[in-house]
Amino acid sequence: MAHRWNNDLTAADVTPYKTFLNRRQIMAGMAGVGLGTIAGPLMAAEEELKPNTWEEITSYNNYYEFGTGKEDPAEYAHKLTIDPWSIKIDGMVDNPGDYSFGDIMAKMTVEERIYRFRCVEAWSMVIPWNGFELADLLELAGVQSGAKYVGFETLVRPSEMHGQKYPVLDWPYVEGLRLDEAMHPLTIMATGIYGKDIPKQNGAPMRLVVPWKYGFKSIKSIVRITLTDKEPPTSWNKANAREYGFYSNVNPTVSHPRWSQASERKIGGGLFAKRVPTLNFNGYEEDVAGLYDGMDLAEFF
Ligand code: MTE
């Protein structure tokens, strides 16, 4: 399938740690000649875009089907059977049906996208995902002209997902996007991390990634995609409509009712583990702000 969009940030752009350290020394030297003021922000920006380690990405997760603790998914997700796996695509499509994961993968072009990932709890990571554009899968299903929204559902299998034995959320976990958001080239279905199959705690075999929205929109282990003309229900909005809206665009100016969303802390930041200001649309403003022209984003949060 044709690529509509190329990420201009690739692994090659990420400064290797060693170079980074040398640069720090160079910058420190420059401080003596009066150029030190630029070193701070420059280094902070580089550090912010350095991908998190495999260990960080796979051991600090939110996946309530396996428990509500950050370490629970890494401990329990191995119980999930992901082969065979199929996704039902239904609703307003020309080709409804059950699509096997293998058949989907055979038709898709998988590429790497390094994205910032911002959780509503004000932590963030940078993750080198492998995946394909959701638009390519939707095109395969043939979206009908009346469709306006896309609904997503996670697997329900309490025998393997023990968290589903408790009413922490109303299972299945569900999410939704407006059709234009779903078709946007930044929106991907992720099937890997660092070039390896995506681990079960991160949503194997296939999970959504919408980089300009809070992390909870990025629904894991998807078994159903429904095209509809009505705004689909979303799990966190159903659980607490005052705190979680349908759009959930990363927005430093709209606070969560219980905490500010103006800054974030990158997981594993080490030496630089201070909070940094959160960017509008998580840094993807140029690409996506146009989707919301004329909308009051404080009302549609
Ligand atoms: N998808 C399902 N099915 N269940 C969940 O509990 N948690 C969401 C999202 N997708 C969640 C989910 C939240 S709150 C976040 S922040 C991200 O997954 C975390 O993704 P990660 O663990 O890969 O970093």
mmCIF file of C-alpha atoms in Angstrom, residues 35-198:
data_model
loop_
_atom_site.group_PDB
_atom_site.id
_atom_site.type_symbol
_atom_site.label_atom_id
_atom_site.label_comp_id
_atom_site.label_asym_id
_atom_site.label_seq_id
_atom_site.Cartn_x
_atom_site.Cartn_y
_atom_site.Cartn_z
ATOM 1 C CA LEU A 35 27.485 30.043 24.537
ATOM 2 C CA GLY A 36 26.284 28.031 27.506
ATOM 3 C CA THR A 37 22.770 29.400 27.464
ATOM 4 C CA ILE A 38 21.810 27.394 24.364
ATOM 5 C CA ALA A 39 23.159 24.111 25.739
ATOM 6 C CA GLY A 40 20.394 23.530 28.289
ATOM 7 C CA PRO A 41 17.342 23.622 26.007
ATOM 8 C CA LEU A 42 19.173 21.786 23.199
ATOM 9 C CA MET A 43 20.138 18.898 25.435
ATOM 10 C CA ALA A 44 16.714 18.757 27.022
ATOM 11 C CA ALA A 45 15.107 18.482 23.571
ATOM 12 C CA GLU A 46 17.460 15.652 22.570
ATOM 13 C CA GLU A 47 16.793 13.802 25.781
ATOM 14 C CA GLU A 48 13.052 14.196 25.327
ATOM 15 C CA LEU A 49 13.120 12.547 21.895
ATOM 16 C CA LYS A 50 15.401 9.671 22.893
ATOM 17 C CA PRO A 51 13.325 6.459 22.759
ATOM 18 C CA ASN A 52 12.639 4.805 26.081
ATOM 19 C CA THR A 53 14.303 1.451 26.644
ATOM 20 C CA TRP A 54 12.577 -1.853 25.860
ATOM 21 C CA GLU A 55 12.552 -2.505 29.607
ATOM 22 C CA GLU A 56 10.765 0.784 30.376
ATOM 23 C CA ILE A 57 8.225 0.365 27.573
ATOM 24 C CA THR A 58 7.323 -3.197 28.566
ATOM 25 C CA SER A 59 7.374 -3.070 32.359
ATOM 26 C CA TYR A 60 5.366 0.074 33.205
ATOM 27 C CA ASN A 61 1.964 -0.384 31.581
ATOM 28 C CA ASN A 62 -1.729 0.323 31.832
ATOM 29 C CA TYR A 63 -3.802 -2.691 30.844
ATOM 30 C CA TYR A 64 -6.622 -3.099 33.351
ATOM 31 C CA GLU A 65 -7.676 -6.483 31.948
ATOM 32 C CA PHE A 66 -4.552 -7.753 33.746
ATOM 33 C CA GLY A 67 -4.866 -5.633 36.888
ATOM 34 C CA THR A 68 -4.654 -1.977 37.795
ATOM 35 C CA GLY A 69 -0.993 -1.909 38.919
ATOM 36 C CA LYS A 70 1.694 -0.677 36.500
ATOM 37 C CA GLU A 71 3.624 -3.946 36.912
ATOM 38 C CA ASP A 72 0.564 -6.236 36.589
ATOM 39 C CA PRO A 73 0.454 -6.394 32.773
ATOM 40 C CA ALA A 74 4.118 -7.481 32.528
ATOM 41 C CA GLU A 75 3.457 -10.153 35.150
ATOM 42 C CA TYR A 76 0.153 -11.576 33.872
ATOM 43 C CA ALA A 77 -0.263 -10.795 30.155
ATOM 44 C CA HIS A 78 1.710 -13.909 29.140
ATOM 45 C CA LYS A 79 -1.506 -15.873 29.883
ATOM 46 C CA LEU A 80 -3.226 -14.358 26.853
ATOM 47 C CA THR A 81 -3.551 -16.573 23.762
ATOM 48 C CA ILE A 82 -3.031 -14.411 20.675
ATOM 49 C CA ASP A 83 -2.874 -17.096 17.994
ATOM 50 C CA PRO A 84 -5.363 -17.527 16.378
ATOM 51 C CA TRP A 85 -6.568 -13.920 16.345
ATOM 52 C CA SER A 86 -9.092 -12.198 14.170
ATOM 53 C CA ILE A 87 -10.719 -8.803 14.011
ATOM 54 C CA LYS A 88 -14.362 -8.368 13.152
ATOM 55 C CA ILE A 89 -14.930 -5.301 10.981
ATOM 56 C CA ASP A 90 -18.600 -4.424 10.797
ATOM 57 C CA GLY A 91 -21.128 -1.619 10.554
ATOM 58 C CA MET A 92 -20.993 0.794 7.623
ATOM 59 C CA VAL A 93 -18.448 -1.043 5.465
ATOM 60 C CA ASP A 94 -18.694 -2.704 2.036
ATOM 61 C CA ASN A 95 -16.713 -5.769 3.124
ATOM 62 C CA PRO A 96 -17.772 -6.711 6.647
ATOM 63 C CA GLY A 97 -16.358 -9.880 8.176
ATOM 64 C CA ASP A 98 -13.739 -11.532 10.308
ATOM 65 C CA TYR A 99 -10.244 -10.636 9.199
ATOM 66 C CA SER A 100 -7.494 -12.916 10.500
ATOM 67 C CA PHE A 101 -4.418 -11.206 11.889
ATOM 68 C CA GLY A 102 -2.226 -13.133 9.436
ATOM 69 C CA ASP A 103 -4.294 -12.042 6.425
ATOM 70 C CA ILE A 104 -4.195 -8.416 7.550
ATOM 71 C CA MET A 105 -0.418 -8.487 8.036
ATOM 72 C CA ALA A 106 0.078 -10.026 4.589
ATOM 73 C CA LYS A 107 -1.626 -7.000 3.029
ATOM 74 C CA MET A 108 -0.070 -4.193 5.090
ATOM 75 C CA THR A 109 3.223 -2.347 4.844
ATOM 76 C CA VAL A 110 4.772 -2.307 8.281
ATOM 77 C CA GLU A 111 7.119 0.556 9.069
ATOM 78 C CA GLU A 112 8.677 2.209 12.110
ATOM 79 C CA ARG A 113 7.215 5.316 13.687
ATOM 80 C CA ILE A 114 8.882 6.909 16.699
ATOM 81 C CA TYR A 115 6.131 8.652 18.631
ATOM 82 C CA ARG A 116 5.839 10.578 21.846
ATOM 83 C CA PHE A 117 3.280 8.860 24.042
ATOM 84 C CA ARG A 118 1.572 10.930 26.772
ATOM 85 C CA CYS A 119 -0.540 9.291 29.453
ATOM 86 C CA VAL A 120 -3.308 11.222 31.194
ATOM 87 C CA GLU A 121 -1.437 10.587 34.453
ATOM 88 C CA ALA A 122 1.209 13.096 33.275
ATOM 89 C CA TRP A 123 4.007 10.669 32.449
ATOM 90 C CA SER A 124 5.303 10.162 28.953
ATOM 91 C CA MET A 125 7.535 7.897 26.911
ATOM 92 C CA VAL A 126 9.036 7.928 23.429
ATOM 93 C CA ILE A 127 8.277 4.635 21.684
ATOM 94 C CA PRO A 128 9.615 3.203 18.410
ATOM 95 C CA TRP A 129 6.468 1.466 17.184
ATOM 96 C CA ASN A 130 6.185 -0.787 14.164
ATOM 97 C CA GLY A 131 2.834 -0.785 12.485
ATOM 98 C CA PHE A 132 0.693 0.321 9.592
ATOM 99 C CA GLU A 133 -1.744 3.137 9.028
ATOM 100 C CA LEU A 134 -5.246 2.435 10.290
ATOM 101 C CA ALA A 135 -6.503 4.085 7.075
ATOM 102 C CA ASP A 136 -5.067 1.182 5.055
ATOM 103 C CA LEU A 137 -7.084 -1.347 7.071
ATOM 104 C CA LEU A 138 -10.244 0.753 6.838
ATOM 105 C CA GLU A 139 -9.784 1.023 3.081
ATOM 106 C CA LEU A 140 -9.557 -2.754 2.884
ATOM 107 C CA ALA A 141 -12.935 -2.969 4.616
ATOM 108 C CA GLY A 142 -14.399 -0.297 2.325
ATOM 109 C CA VAL A 143 -15.790 2.542 4.433
ATOM 110 C CA GLN A 144 -19.272 3.609 3.288
ATOM 111 C CA SER A 145 -20.026 7.255 2.650
ATOM 112 C CA GLY A 146 -22.405 7.695 5.615
ATOM 113 C CA ALA A 147 -19.839 6.559 8.206
ATOM 114 C CA LYS A 148 -18.638 9.296 10.567
ATOM 115 C CA TYR A 149 -17.017 7.423 13.477
ATOM 116 C CA VAL A 150 -14.980 4.316 14.224
ATOM 117 C CA GLY A 151 -15.557 2.233 17.353
ATOM 118 C CA PHE A 152 -12.975 -0.225 18.749
ATOM 119 C CA GLU A 153 -13.302 -3.136 21.174
ATOM 120 C CA THR A 154 -10.779 -5.174 23.145
ATOM 121 C CA LEU A 155 -11.088 -8.931 23.649
ATOM 122 C CA VAL A 156 -13.218 -10.237 26.544
ATOM 123 C CA ARG A 157 -11.724 -13.434 27.965
ATOM 124 C CA PRO A 158 -11.819 -13.449 31.770
ATOM 125 C CA SER A 159 -10.263 -16.939 31.881
ATOM 126 C CA GLU A 160 -7.022 -15.386 30.628
ATOM 127 C CA MET A 161 -7.619 -11.757 31.608
ATOM 128 C CA HIS A 162 -8.357 -12.040 35.308
ATOM 129 C CA GLY A 163 -8.928 -8.289 35.678
ATOM 130 C CA GLN A 164 -12.188 -8.777 33.775
ATOM 131 C CA LYS A 165 -13.568 -10.728 36.755
ATOM 132 C CA TYR A 166 -13.842 -7.376 38.544
ATOM 133 C CA PRO A 167 -16.051 -4.446 37.506
ATOM 134 C CA VAL A 168 -13.158 -1.951 37.463
ATOM 135 C CA LEU A 169 -14.404 -0.925 34.012
ATOM 136 C CA ASP A 170 -17.479 -1.987 32.064
ATOM 137 C CA TRP A 171 -15.920 -4.723 29.849
ATOM 138 C CA PRO A 172 -15.114 -4.859 26.998
ATOM 139 C CA TYR A 173 -12.744 -1.877 26.945
ATOM 140 C CA VAL A 174 -14.093 0.314 24.138
ATOM 141 C CA GLU A 175 -12.744 3.388 22.360
ATOM 142 C CA GLY A 176 -13.675 5.569 19.439
ATOM 143 C CA LEU A 177 -12.410 8.127 16.944
ATOM 144 C CA ARG A 178 -14.073 10.441 14.489
ATOM 145 C CA LEU A 179 -13.571 9.041 10.971
ATOM 146 C CA ASP A 180 -11.208 11.844 9.930
ATOM 147 C CA GLU A 181 -9.076 11.193 13.037
ATOM 148 C CA ALA A 182 -9.032 7.481 12.242
ATOM 149 C CA MET A 183 -8.013 8.136 8.625
ATOM 150 C CA HIS A 184 -5.255 10.577 9.620
ATOM 151 C CA PRO A 185 -1.826 9.299 8.563
ATOM 152 C CA LEU A 186 -0.454 9.670 12.109
ATOM 153 C CA THR A 187 -2.991 7.116 13.384
ATOM 154 C CA ILE A 188 -1.509 3.642 13.318
ATOM 155 C CA MET A 189 -2.215 0.077 14.305
ATOM 156 C CA ALA A 190 0.922 -1.008 16.142
ATOM 157 C CA THR A 191 2.115 -4.583 15.821
ATOM 158 C CA GLY A 192 5.679 -4.215 17.081
ATOM 159 C CA ILE A 193 8.130 -2.281 19.217
ATOM 160 C CA TYR A 194 11.846 -1.907 18.410
ATOM 161 C CA GLY A 195 11.314 -4.197 15.395
ATOM 162 C CA LYS A 196 10.085 -7.116 17.530
ATOM 163 C CA ASP A 197 6.509 -8.411 17.861
ATOM 164 C CA ILE A 198 4.579 -6.196 20.221
#
